[in-house]
Short mmCIF file of C-alpha atoms and ligand atoms in Angstrom, two decimals:
data_model
loop_
_atom_site.label_atom_id
_atom_site.label_comp_id
_atom_site.label_asym_id
_atom_site.label_seq_id
_atom_site.Cartn_x
_atom_site.Cartn_y
_atom_site.Cartn_z
CA UNK A 295 -2.11 -34.77 71.03
CA UNK A 296 -4.46 -35.19 74.00
CA UNK A 297 -2.51 -32.70 76.12
CA UNK A 298 -3.11 -30.00 73.50
CA UNK A 299 -6.85 -30.57 73.36
CA UNK A 300 -8.07 -27.06 74.32
CA UNK A 301 -11.02 -28.36 76.32
CA UNK A 302 -8.81 -30.69 78.38
CA UNK A 303 -6.56 -27.68 79.00
CA UNK A 304 -9.53 -25.52 80.03
CA UNK A 305 -10.68 -28.26 82.43
CA UNK A 306 -7.17 -28.68 83.89
CA UNK A 307 -6.92 -24.93 84.48
CA UNK A 308 -10.34 -24.93 86.13
CA UNK A 309 -9.46 -27.97 88.29
CA UNK A 310 -6.42 -26.19 89.70
CA UNK A 311 -8.52 -23.17 90.67
CA UNK A 312 -11.33 -25.34 92.08
CA UNK A 313 -8.81 -27.18 94.23
CA UNK A 314 -7.37 -23.94 95.63
CA UNK A 315 -10.85 -22.57 96.28
CA UNK A 316 -11.87 -25.83 97.97
CA UNK A 317 -15.05 -26.14 95.87
CA UNK A 318 -17.31 -29.05 96.79
CA UNK A 319 -17.30 -32.03 94.40
CA UNK A 320 -20.75 -31.38 92.82
CA UNK A 321 -19.83 -27.75 92.09
CA UNK A 322 -16.56 -28.88 90.49
CA UNK A 323 -18.36 -31.41 88.31
CA UNK A 324 -20.99 -28.85 87.30
CA UNK A 325 -18.52 -26.11 86.37
CA UNK A 326 -16.11 -28.32 84.42
CA UNK A 327 -18.76 -29.15 81.78
CA UNK A 328 -21.04 -27.13 79.48
CA UNK A 329 -24.67 -26.93 80.54
CA UNK A 330 -25.91 -27.41 76.97
CA UNK A 331 -24.49 -27.99 73.52
CA UNK A 332 -25.97 -28.17 70.04
CA UNK A 333 -24.52 -29.88 66.98
CA UNK A 334 -26.02 -28.89 63.65
CA UNK A 335 -25.58 -30.07 60.06
CA UNK A 336 -25.96 -27.34 57.46
CA UNK A 337 -26.74 -27.92 53.75
CA UNK A 338 -25.61 -24.91 51.70
CA UNK A 339 -26.00 -24.19 47.98
CA UNK A 340 -22.72 -23.10 46.31
CA UNK A 341 -22.59 -20.44 43.58
CA UNK A 342 -21.97 -23.06 40.87
CA UNK A 343 -25.24 -24.86 41.71
CA UNK A 344 -23.60 -27.72 43.67
CA UNK A 345 -24.29 -28.26 47.40
CA UNK A 346 -22.03 -28.72 50.40
CA UNK A 347 -22.77 -29.83 53.93
CA UNK A 348 -21.08 -28.08 56.89
CA UNK A 349 -20.98 -29.02 60.57
CA UNK A 350 -21.69 -26.36 63.17
CA UNK A 351 -21.85 -26.03 66.95
CA UNK A 352 -23.23 -23.81 69.66
CA UNK A 353 -22.23 -24.43 73.26
CA UNK A 354 -23.93 -22.69 76.19
CA UNK A 355 -21.42 -23.32 78.92
CA UNK A 356 -22.88 -21.56 81.92
CA UNK A 357 -25.82 -19.18 82.32
CA UNK A 358 -25.79 -18.67 86.10
CA UNK A 359 -24.72 -15.01 85.81
CA UNK A 360 -26.93 -14.17 82.80
CA UNK A 361 -27.65 -15.06 79.16
CA UNK A 362 -24.73 -16.88 77.55
CA UNK A 363 -22.46 -14.80 75.33
CA UNK A 364 -19.66 -15.69 72.96
CA UNK A 365 -18.32 -15.50 69.45
CA UNK A 366 -18.66 -17.64 66.35
CA UNK A 367 -15.51 -19.02 64.77
CA UNK A 368 -15.34 -20.26 61.18
CA UNK A 369 -12.18 -22.31 60.85
CA UNK A 370 -11.12 -25.55 59.09
CA UNK A 371 -9.83 -27.01 62.40
CA UNK A 372 -12.94 -26.12 64.41
CA UNK A 373 -14.06 -29.01 66.65
CA UNK A 374 -16.60 -29.40 69.42
CA UNK A 375 -13.74 -29.43 71.95
CA UNK A 376 -12.39 -26.09 70.69
CA UNK A 377 -15.87 -24.61 71.03
CA UNK A 378 -16.30 -26.12 74.51
CA UNK A 379 -12.98 -24.66 75.63
CA UNK A 380 -13.77 -21.23 74.20
CA UNK A 381 -17.22 -21.29 75.85
CA UNK A 382 -15.64 -22.14 79.23
CA UNK A 383 -13.19 -19.26 78.82
CA UNK A 384 -16.12 -16.97 77.95
CA UNK A 385 -17.75 -17.94 81.25
CA UNK A 386 -14.64 -16.96 83.21
CA UNK A 387 -14.17 -13.87 81.01
CA UNK A 388 -17.60 -12.34 81.62
CA UNK A 389 -17.12 -13.08 85.33
CA UNK A 390 -13.64 -11.56 85.61
CA UNK A 391 -14.82 -8.26 84.10
CA UNK A 392 -18.01 -8.59 86.13
CA UNK A 393 -20.65 -8.15 83.45
CA UNK A 394 -24.06 -9.81 83.92
CA UNK A 395 -23.65 -12.51 81.27
CA UNK A 396 -22.72 -16.18 81.09
CA UNK A 397 -20.40 -17.89 78.64
CA UNK A 398 -21.06 -19.54 75.29
CA UNK A 399 -19.35 -20.05 71.95
CA UNK A 400 -20.12 -21.38 68.50
CA UNK A 401 -18.53 -22.24 65.24
CA UNK A 402 -18.63 -23.89 61.87
CA UNK A 403 -15.94 -26.18 60.50
CA UNK A 404 -15.13 -24.53 57.17
CA UNK A 405 -12.50 -22.52 55.36
CA UNK A 406 -14.12 -19.15 54.70
CA UNK A 407 -11.20 -18.18 52.45
CA UNK A 408 -12.56 -20.72 49.93
CA UNK A 409 -16.11 -19.35 50.07
CA UNK A 410 -17.44 -16.42 48.04
CA UNK A 411 -19.36 -13.65 49.80
CA UNK A 412 -22.69 -15.06 48.64
CA UNK A 413 -21.73 -18.55 49.86
CA UNK A 414 -20.72 -17.06 53.22
CA UNK A 415 -24.08 -15.32 53.42
CA UNK A 416 -25.97 -18.57 52.73
CA UNK A 417 -23.86 -20.37 55.38
CA UNK A 418 -24.50 -17.60 57.93
CA UNK A 419 -28.25 -17.76 57.31
CA UNK A 420 -28.28 -21.59 57.41
CA UNK A 421 -26.52 -21.50 60.79
CA UNK A 422 -29.14 -19.14 62.23
CA UNK A 423 -32.02 -21.23 60.85
CA UNK A 424 -30.47 -24.20 62.67
CA UNK A 425 -29.70 -22.62 66.05
CA UNK A 426 -31.94 -19.52 66.05
CA UNK A 427 -34.47 -21.03 68.42
CA UNK A 428 -31.87 -21.31 71.20
CA UNK A 429 -30.54 -17.77 70.66
CA UNK A 430 -32.04 -14.50 71.89
CA UNK A 431 -31.29 -11.40 73.92
CA UNK A 432 -32.43 -13.20 77.07
CA UNK A 433 -30.92 -16.58 76.11
CA UNK A 434 -27.67 -16.59 74.17
CA UNK A 435 -25.97 -13.88 72.11
CA UNK A 436 -23.23 -14.58 69.50
CA UNK A 437 -20.50 -12.20 68.23
CA UNK A 438 -17.55 -12.33 65.80
CA UNK A 439 -14.44 -14.45 66.37
CA UNK A 440 -11.77 -15.89 64.07
CA UNK A 441 -12.71 -15.48 60.38
CA UNK A 442 -16.13 -13.99 61.08
CA UNK A 443 -16.84 -10.24 60.87
CA UNK A 444 -19.50 -7.50 61.19
CA UNK A 445 -20.98 -8.30 57.76
CA UNK A 446 -21.56 -11.94 58.78
CA UNK A 447 -23.14 -10.71 62.04
CA UNK A 448 -25.43 -8.41 60.00
CA UNK A 449 -26.68 -11.32 57.82
CA UNK A 450 -27.23 -13.42 60.93
CA UNK A 451 -29.21 -10.72 62.70
CA UNK A 452 -31.35 -10.25 59.60
CA UNK A 453 -32.06 -13.99 59.38
CA UNK A 454 -32.98 -14.14 63.06
CA UNK A 455 -35.33 -11.17 62.76
CA UNK A 456 -36.92 -12.76 59.67
CA UNK A 457 -37.51 -15.97 61.67
CA UNK A 458 -39.08 -14.26 64.69
CA UNK A 459 -40.83 -11.50 62.73
CA UNK A 460 -39.68 -8.59 64.87
CA UNK A 461 -36.70 -6.35 65.55
CA UNK A 462 -34.05 -7.88 67.84
CA UNK A 463 -30.75 -6.09 67.21
CA UNK A 464 -29.36 -7.30 70.57
CA UNK A 465 -29.49 -10.95 69.46
CA UNK A 466 -26.00 -10.59 68.05
CA UNK A 467 -23.15 -8.14 68.68
CA UNK A 468 -20.24 -6.91 66.59
CA UNK A 469 -22.78 -5.78 63.98
CA UNK A 470 -22.14 -3.01 61.46
CA UNK A 471 -22.88 0.45 62.94
CA UNK A 472 -25.81 0.83 60.50
CA UNK A 473 -27.55 -2.15 62.15
CA UNK A 474 -27.07 -1.14 65.80
CA UNK A 475 -23.39 -1.95 66.29
CA UNK A 476 -21.59 -0.03 69.03
CA UNK A 477 -18.97 2.57 68.38
CA UNK A 478 -15.65 1.21 69.60
CA UNK A 479 -16.49 -2.50 69.18
CA UNK A 480 -14.04 -2.97 66.30
CA UNK A 481 -10.87 -2.35 68.32
CA UNK A 482 -12.28 -3.19 71.78
CA UNK A 483 -10.49 -6.52 72.25
CA UNK A 484 -7.06 -5.04 71.62
CA UNK A 485 -7.84 -1.78 73.42
CA UNK A 486 -8.79 -3.69 76.57
CA UNK A 487 -5.54 -5.68 76.34
CA UNK A 488 -3.48 -2.51 75.93
CA UNK A 489 -5.20 -0.98 78.98
CA UNK A 490 -4.04 -4.06 80.95
CA UNK A 491 -0.49 -3.66 79.56
CA UNK A 492 -0.59 0.01 80.60
CA UNK A 493 -1.56 -0.91 84.18
CA UNK A 494 1.03 -3.71 84.37
CA UNK A 495 3.68 -1.36 82.96
CA UNK A 496 3.00 1.17 85.74
CA UNK A 497 3.42 -1.49 88.43
CA UNK A 498 6.53 -2.99 86.80
CA UNK A 499 8.08 0.42 86.09
CA UNK A 500 8.33 -0.11 82.32
CA UNK A 501 9.17 2.97 80.28
CA UNK A 502 7.36 2.38 76.98
CA UNK A 503 9.25 5.11 75.16
CA UNK A 504 11.74 3.16 73.03
CA UNK A 505 10.49 -0.22 74.30
CA UNK A 506 9.85 -3.02 71.80
CA UNK A 507 6.88 -5.28 71.08
CA UNK A 508 5.85 -8.04 68.68
CA UNK A 509 2.45 -9.28 67.52
CA UNK A 510 1.68 -12.85 66.46
CA UNK A 511 -1.50 -13.02 64.34
CA UNK A 512 -2.46 -9.94 62.35
CA UNK A 513 -6.27 -10.04 62.28
CA UNK A 514 -8.80 -8.00 64.22
CA UNK A 515 -7.11 -8.45 67.62
CA UNK A 516 -3.50 -8.28 66.40
CA UNK A 517 -3.78 -5.32 64.02
CA UNK A 518 -5.48 -3.14 66.58
CA UNK A 519 -3.03 -4.39 69.24
CA UNK A 520 -0.19 -3.21 66.99
CA UNK A 521 -1.63 0.26 66.41
CA UNK A 522 -3.15 0.90 69.84
CA UNK A 523 -0.02 -0.09 71.76
CA UNK A 524 1.70 2.96 70.29
CA UNK A 525 -1.34 5.18 70.38
CA UNK A 526 -2.01 4.54 74.08
CA UNK A 527 1.43 3.82 75.52
CA UNK A 528 3.74 6.04 73.50
CA UNK A 529 6.60 5.61 71.19
CA UNK A 530 7.43 1.88 71.41
CA UNK A 531 8.81 -0.03 68.43
CA UNK A 532 6.77 -2.77 66.74
CA UNK A 533 9.68 -4.98 65.63
CA UNK A 534 7.77 -8.04 64.33
CA UNK A 535 4.34 -9.20 63.24
CA UNK A 536 3.00 -12.38 61.65
CA UNK A 537 -0.03 -14.03 60.10
CA UNK A 538 -0.88 -17.58 59.01
CA UNK A 539 1.70 -17.32 56.20
CA UNK A 540 4.62 -16.28 58.45
CA UNK A 541 6.12 -13.14 59.88
CA UNK A 542 8.14 -10.03 59.14
CA UNK A 543 10.87 -8.44 61.28
CA UNK A 544 12.50 -5.01 61.32
CA UNK A 545 14.85 -4.07 64.16
CA UNK A 546 14.17 -0.33 63.71
CA UNK A 547 10.44 -0.89 64.01
CA UNK A 548 7.48 -0.81 61.61
CA UNK A 549 4.89 1.88 61.22
CA UNK A 550 1.90 -0.19 62.46
CA UNK A 551 -0.61 1.72 60.31
CA UNK A 552 1.47 1.09 57.19
CA UNK A 553 1.72 -2.59 58.04
CA UNK A 554 -2.07 -2.78 58.43
CA UNK A 555 -2.55 -1.09 55.05
CA UNK A 556 -0.07 -3.51 53.44
CA UNK A 557 -1.85 -6.56 54.94
CA UNK A 558 -5.21 -5.24 53.71
CA UNK A 559 -4.04 -4.68 50.15
CA UNK A 560 -1.78 -7.76 49.83
CA UNK A 561 -3.70 -10.29 51.93
CA UNK A 562 -0.56 -11.13 53.93
CA UNK A 563 2.47 -9.51 55.56
CA UNK A 564 4.99 -11.45 53.50
CA UNK A 565 7.34 -9.28 51.45
CA UNK A 566 6.74 -6.01 53.32
CA UNK A 567 9.40 -3.62 51.98
CA UNK A 568 12.44 -3.32 54.25
CA UNK A 569 11.53 -6.36 56.37
CA UNK A 570 13.21 -9.71 56.95
CA UNK A 571 11.11 -12.87 56.83
CA UNK A 572 10.60 -14.59 60.20
CA UNK A 573 8.66 -17.67 61.24
CA UNK A 574 5.85 -17.58 63.78
CA UNK A 575 8.04 -19.68 66.09
CA UNK A 576 10.97 -17.23 65.89
CA UNK A 577 8.68 -14.30 66.60
CA UNK A 578 7.57 -15.82 69.91
CA UNK A 579 11.18 -16.04 71.08
CA UNK A 580 12.18 -12.45 70.28
CA UNK A 581 13.78 -10.35 72.98
CA UNK A 582 11.02 -7.75 73.26
CA UNK A 583 9.43 -5.94 76.19
CA UNK A 584 5.91 -7.05 75.30
CA UNK A 585 4.61 -9.95 73.22
CA UNK A 586 1.03 -10.13 71.96
CA UNK A 587 0.00 -13.68 70.95
CA UNK A 588 -3.08 -12.81 68.85
CA UNK A 589 -3.72 -15.83 66.63
CA UNK A 590 -4.74 -19.26 67.91
CA UNK A 591 -4.31 -21.78 70.76
CA UNK A 592 -1.25 -23.68 71.98
CA UNK A 593 1.56 -21.61 70.50
CA UNK A 594 3.56 -21.31 73.76
CA UNK A 595 4.13 -24.84 75.04
CA UNK A 596 6.63 -26.76 77.20
CA UNK A 597 8.82 -26.93 74.05
CA UNK A 598 9.41 -23.19 73.58
CA UNK A 599 8.36 -21.52 76.87
CA UNK A 600 11.91 -21.51 78.22
CA UNK A 601 13.00 -19.51 75.14
CA UNK A 602 10.38 -16.79 75.54
CA UNK A 603 12.24 -13.61 76.44
CA UNK A 604 9.44 -11.04 76.55
CA UNK A 605 8.94 -9.65 80.03
CA UNK A 606 5.22 -9.12 79.56
CA UNK A 607 2.93 -11.35 77.49
CA UNK A 608 -0.51 -9.99 76.68
CA UNK A 609 -2.73 -12.79 75.38
CA UNK A 610 -5.15 -11.26 72.92
CA UNK A 611 -5.73 -14.78 71.51
CA UNK A 612 -7.65 -17.38 73.47
CA UNK A 613 -5.61 -20.28 74.83
CA UNK A 614 -2.16 -19.48 73.39
CA UNK A 615 -0.28 -20.86 76.44
CA UNK A 616 -0.45 -24.44 77.74
CA UNK A 617 -0.49 -25.13 81.52
CA UNK A 618 3.05 -26.54 81.45
CA UNK A 619 4.25 -23.42 79.63
CA UNK A 620 2.49 -21.27 82.24
CA UNK A 621 4.56 -22.91 84.97
CA UNK A 622 7.81 -22.36 83.06
CA UNK A 623 7.02 -18.72 82.32
CA UNK A 624 6.09 -18.09 85.97
CA UNK A 625 9.34 -19.68 87.18
CA UNK A 626 11.24 -17.47 84.73
CA UNK A 627 9.60 -14.32 86.11
CA UNK A 628 7.51 -13.61 83.01
CA UNK A 629 4.20 -11.84 83.53
CA UNK A 630 1.36 -13.32 81.47
CA UNK A 631 -1.78 -11.22 81.18
CA UNK A 632 -4.11 -14.17 80.65
CA UNK A 633 -6.49 -14.44 77.71
CA UNK A 634 -9.82 -14.31 79.44
CA UNK A 635 -8.81 -11.13 81.27
CA UNK A 636 -6.59 -9.48 78.62
CA UNK A 637 -8.97 -9.98 75.69
CA UNK A 638 -12.19 -9.30 77.61
CA UNK A 639 -12.53 -5.85 76.03
CA UNK A 640 -14.37 -7.39 73.07
CA UNK A 641 -17.14 -8.95 75.12
CA UNK A 642 -17.30 -5.89 77.35
CA UNK A 643 -18.11 -3.61 74.42
CA UNK A 644 -20.41 -6.33 73.03
CA UNK A 645 -22.26 -6.05 76.33
CA UNK A 646 -22.35 -2.25 75.92
CA UNK A 647 -23.75 -2.85 72.42
CA UNK A 648 -26.56 -4.99 73.85
CA UNK A 649 -27.34 -2.37 76.48
CA UNK A 650 -27.56 0.33 73.76
CA UNK A 651 -29.74 -1.94 71.59
CA UNK A 652 -32.11 -2.54 74.50
CA UNK A 653 -32.42 1.19 75.24
CA UNK A 654 -32.39 2.04 71.52
CA UNK A 655 -30.12 4.94 72.46
CA UNK A 656 -26.49 5.11 71.40
CA UNK A 657 -23.34 6.29 73.17
CA UNK A 658 -20.51 8.35 71.76
CA UNK A 659 -17.08 6.82 71.33
CA UNK A 660 -15.57 8.64 74.28
CA UNK A 661 -18.12 7.16 76.67
CA UNK A 662 -17.48 3.63 75.31
CA UNK A 663 -13.73 4.08 75.85
CA UNK A 664 -14.19 5.49 79.36
CA UNK A 665 -16.45 2.66 80.45
CA UNK A 666 -14.24 0.01 78.85
CA UNK A 667 -11.17 1.46 80.56
CA UNK A 668 -12.92 1.35 83.93
CA UNK A 669 -13.96 -2.32 83.50
CA UNK A 670 -10.54 -3.47 82.29
CA UNK A 671 -8.58 -1.50 84.87
CA UNK A 672 -10.75 -2.83 87.71
CA UNK A 673 -10.41 -6.42 86.42
CA UNK A 674 -6.64 -6.08 86.05
CA UNK A 675 -6.14 -4.80 89.59
CA UNK A 676 -8.46 -7.40 91.15
CA UNK A 677 -6.44 -10.14 89.43
CA UNK A 678 -3.05 -8.56 90.18
CA UNK A 679 -3.92 -8.24 93.87
CA UNK A 680 -5.16 -11.84 94.04
CA UNK A 681 -1.96 -13.03 92.36
CA UNK A 682 0.15 -11.14 94.90
CA UNK A 683 -1.86 -12.38 97.90
CA UNK A 684 -2.06 -16.02 96.77
CA UNK A 685 1.48 -15.98 95.30
CA UNK A 686 0.27 -17.49 92.04
CA UNK A 687 0.57 -16.52 88.38
CA UNK A 688 -1.94 -14.15 86.82
CA UNK A 689 -3.90 -16.88 85.02
CA UNK A 690 -4.56 -18.82 88.18
CA UNK A 691 -5.40 -15.57 89.96
CA UNK A 692 -7.90 -14.68 87.21
CA UNK A 693 -9.46 -18.13 87.60
CA UNK A 694 -9.71 -17.66 91.37
CA UNK A 695 -11.57 -14.36 90.90
CA UNK A 696 -13.86 -15.63 88.11
CA UNK A 697 -14.67 -19.13 89.38
CA UNK A 698 -15.59 -17.75 92.79
CA UNK A 699 -18.07 -15.34 91.19
CA UNK A 700 -19.68 -18.04 89.02
CA UNK A 701 -19.85 -20.57 91.88
CA UNK A 702 -21.50 -17.95 94.04
CA UNK A 703 -24.17 -17.28 91.38
CA UNK A 704 -24.83 -21.03 91.04
CA UNK A 705 -25.28 -21.22 94.82
CA UNK A 706 -27.46 -18.11 95.02
CA UNK A 707 -29.77 -19.63 92.39
CA UNK A 708 -30.05 -22.71 94.53
CA UNK A 709 -28.76 -25.01 91.79
CA UNK A 710 -26.20 -26.55 94.14
P1 NAD B 257 -9.11 -12.78 62.74
O1 NAD B 257 -9.75 -13.78 61.89
O2 NAD B 257 -9.46 -11.35 62.54
O3 NAD B 257 -7.51 -12.91 62.62
C1 NAD B 257 -6.81 -14.07 62.85
C2 NAD B 257 -5.37 -13.80 62.41
O4 NAD B 257 -4.56 -14.90 62.82
C3 NAD B 257 -5.19 -13.67 60.92
O5 NAD B 257 -4.30 -12.59 60.65
C4 NAD B 257 -4.54 -14.97 60.51
O6 NAD B 257 -3.69 -14.85 59.38
C5 NAD B 257 -3.73 -15.27 61.74
N1 NAD B 257 -3.41 -16.69 61.88
C6 NAD B 257 -4.19 -17.77 61.65
N2 NAD B 257 -3.50 -18.90 61.87
C7 NAD B 257 -2.25 -18.51 62.27
C8 NAD B 257 -1.10 -19.21 62.65
N3 NAD B 257 -1.08 -20.54 62.67
N4 NAD B 257 0.00 -18.49 62.99
C9 NAD B 257 -0.04 -17.13 62.99
N5 NAD B 257 -1.10 -16.43 62.63
C10 NAD B 257 -2.20 -17.10 62.28
O7 NAD B 257 -9.37 -13.25 64.25
P2 NAD B 257 -9.39 -12.37 65.57
O8 NAD B 257 -10.79 -11.96 65.83
O9 NAD B 257 -8.31 -11.36 65.52
O10 NAD B 257 -9.04 -13.49 66.65
C11 NAD B 257 -7.69 -13.82 66.98
C12 NAD B 257 -7.66 -14.39 68.39
O11 NAD B 257 -8.24 -13.43 69.28
C13 NAD B 257 -8.49 -15.68 68.57
O12 NAD B 257 -7.87 -16.50 69.53
C14 NAD B 257 -9.81 -15.15 69.11
O13 NAD B 257 -10.53 -16.14 69.81
C15 NAD B 257 -9.28 -14.05 70.00
N6 NAD B 257 -10.29 -13.07 70.37
C16 NAD B 257 -10.90 -12.29 69.43
C17 NAD B 257 -11.87 -11.38 69.84
C18 NAD B 257 -12.54 -10.44 68.87
O14 NAD B 257 -13.30 -9.58 69.34
N7 NAD B 257 -12.29 -10.52 67.58
C19 NAD B 257 -12.22 -11.28 71.19
C20 NAD B 257 -11.56 -12.08 72.12
C21 NAD B 257 -10.60 -12.96 71.69
#
């Protein structure tokens, strides 16, 4: 469906902000498209001696505020338009948390669940051989996203360093700690989102003790969202969680750590003792205080938005809500903490990782948390204040803050 094409959605969201900001036509045209994109075709040897060919992408959306930055997604449904959308959101994300980076994104169309570890390693290295020349600490820096992880980042960094013949740990972030990863990167995306929930809760007068929450998508972002919500905010009840195979519900609440352990040992949440099965769709409509969409795009649409009961929605996933759904949620008084603000903790600690790599001097965990908290809290309040002043929803407010900053950098460079 054209209206669910993530890049069309990203452009429509941008257009609304550009209109409100009164941006001149050339600036609008420039900022609604990527500056550069690369399509690569990757031959990879399988363990059984056969070969397969994969299609990959790297999009450098906008570098006016610094080198482009953004994750790599390995997913069967990956398309150039998904990558373009994610790279646009990265541009607004680095701007809204005010770090000196641009936005980019990459991906490979594949199902990593069907690949062995050695096949994944060969794919990771093939991708870097194909795009390595356009990457670099001063050019474009990848990181993990859906179905990629620190091990894959480690292989990619090694391949890059082999190509250029010198040490460049900052070429990629989300690496294992042994290879220059930052403390605190693993849970940074969710932690940043929970800091935003904490700030919103203070302003809305939510008492988290005894409150309820649900998490859709139980990967890196969702699992840490589930555990950190309780760790940071107090004794709320996690009543539901889901993954690609469906969800589980328990009205008395799960122990999030136990649920994480179960997912790790069983590969899915299905059949968790004492739980009822629940679909992903049902989970989104639960009457909870806070909902964390933490899987993929377009899960809250004009079809189900009117049934969403959560008062606060913290988008750890990118693009879970369509523009029409945004309007419905806003009319219904729901507060959406929008993706490129709420999940910016990941790129913020990735930026800290790069800084540490450049200095070759590493911070302790407490300092990472302190600095992340400061960035997220500042971003949240800038967006909240803009929303109140302009009388718009939080996503549009986040766009107003971010697009203004990027447009200003484009102007200051003299590009337009
Ligand atoms: P991940 O691969 O660790 O986990 C993805 C999870 O989503 C898995 O549990 C999977 O089972 C589940 N899932 C997949 N399809 C689903 C479906 N149709 N319904 C319900 N669940 C489904 O990925 P991640 O890194 O946690 O990323 C999740 C989201 O967070 C993505 O939108 C990603 O772009 C966004 N994000 C991640 C980071 C990061 O640092 N990892 C940073 C910013 C944003």
